[in-house]
XYZ file of C-alpha atoms in Angstrom:
78
model
C 141.618 105.936 77.474
C 141.285 107.623 80.843
C 138.869 110.004 79.713
C 136.449 107.073 78.815
C 136.616 105.143 81.862
C 135.553 108.348 83.766
C 132.508 108.304 81.494
C 131.884 104.794 81.991
C 132.288 104.800 85.769
C 129.843 108.094 85.803
C 127.280 106.300 83.849
C 127.742 103.128 86.242
C 127.514 105.339 89.441
C 124.234 106.989 88.102
C 122.749 103.293 87.211
C 123.681 102.057 90.688
C 121.760 105.273 92.258
C 118.667 104.710 89.940
C 118.710 101.077 90.772
C 118.707 102.094 94.499
C 116.407 104.355 94.066
C 113.767 102.172 92.351
C 114.289 99.370 95.301
C 113.823 101.891 97.839
C 110.252 102.995 96.458
C 109.614 99.506 96.098
C 110.353 98.543 99.782
C 108.387 101.986 100.450
C 105.394 100.742 98.770
C 105.356 97.422 100.361
C 105.882 98.789 103.568
C 103.251 101.208 103.624
C 100.222 98.699 102.057
C 100.241 100.002 98.375
C 100.166 96.380 97.221
C 97.570 94.790 99.482
C 94.854 95.575 96.775
C 95.893 95.882 93.255
C 92.963 94.884 91.484
C 90.341 97.272 93.766
C 91.462 100.350 91.874
C 90.337 98.803 88.710
C 86.694 98.996 89.637
C 86.729 101.934 92.105
C 85.627 104.297 89.223
C 82.124 102.233 88.844
C 79.093 102.874 90.731
C 75.307 102.579 90.268
C 75.266 105.689 87.515
C 78.007 103.980 86.055
C 78.031 100.440 86.099
C 80.946 97.862 85.199
C 80.526 96.955 81.630
C 78.075 99.354 80.413
C 79.108 101.722 77.782
C 78.682 105.330 78.790
C 80.696 107.425 76.125
C 79.018 107.191 72.575
C 80.298 109.103 68.878
C 77.208 111.479 68.601
C 74.069 109.969 67.569
C 75.042 106.298 68.173
C 73.898 106.400 72.335
C 70.515 105.739 71.427
C 70.903 102.939 69.211
C 73.672 101.308 71.580
C 70.972 101.782 74.553
C 68.238 100.376 72.626
C 70.858 97.460 71.707
C 71.589 96.596 75.021
C 68.071 96.800 76.727
C 66.985 94.190 74.187
C 69.596 92.243 75.265
C 68.828 92.486 78.950
C 65.397 91.822 78.029
C 66.626 87.939 76.282
C 68.922 87.392 79.168
C 66.037 87.757 81.957
């Protein structure tokens, strides 16, 4: 009986340490401003050469068809 209690106590203590570490990491992140601009990271990879919403990677042979279709849709919208 004592052997199982020791294992359960060890698991509980490791769980508490893990939880305390997670809370500590969250507090550190809030204090250092890691959550100030959460949505900004989603668009930081886009620029003029690769605009948001325009597919840049294609299967071989599909790029010309896709770009022509995109150009046609752009003409219709203007």
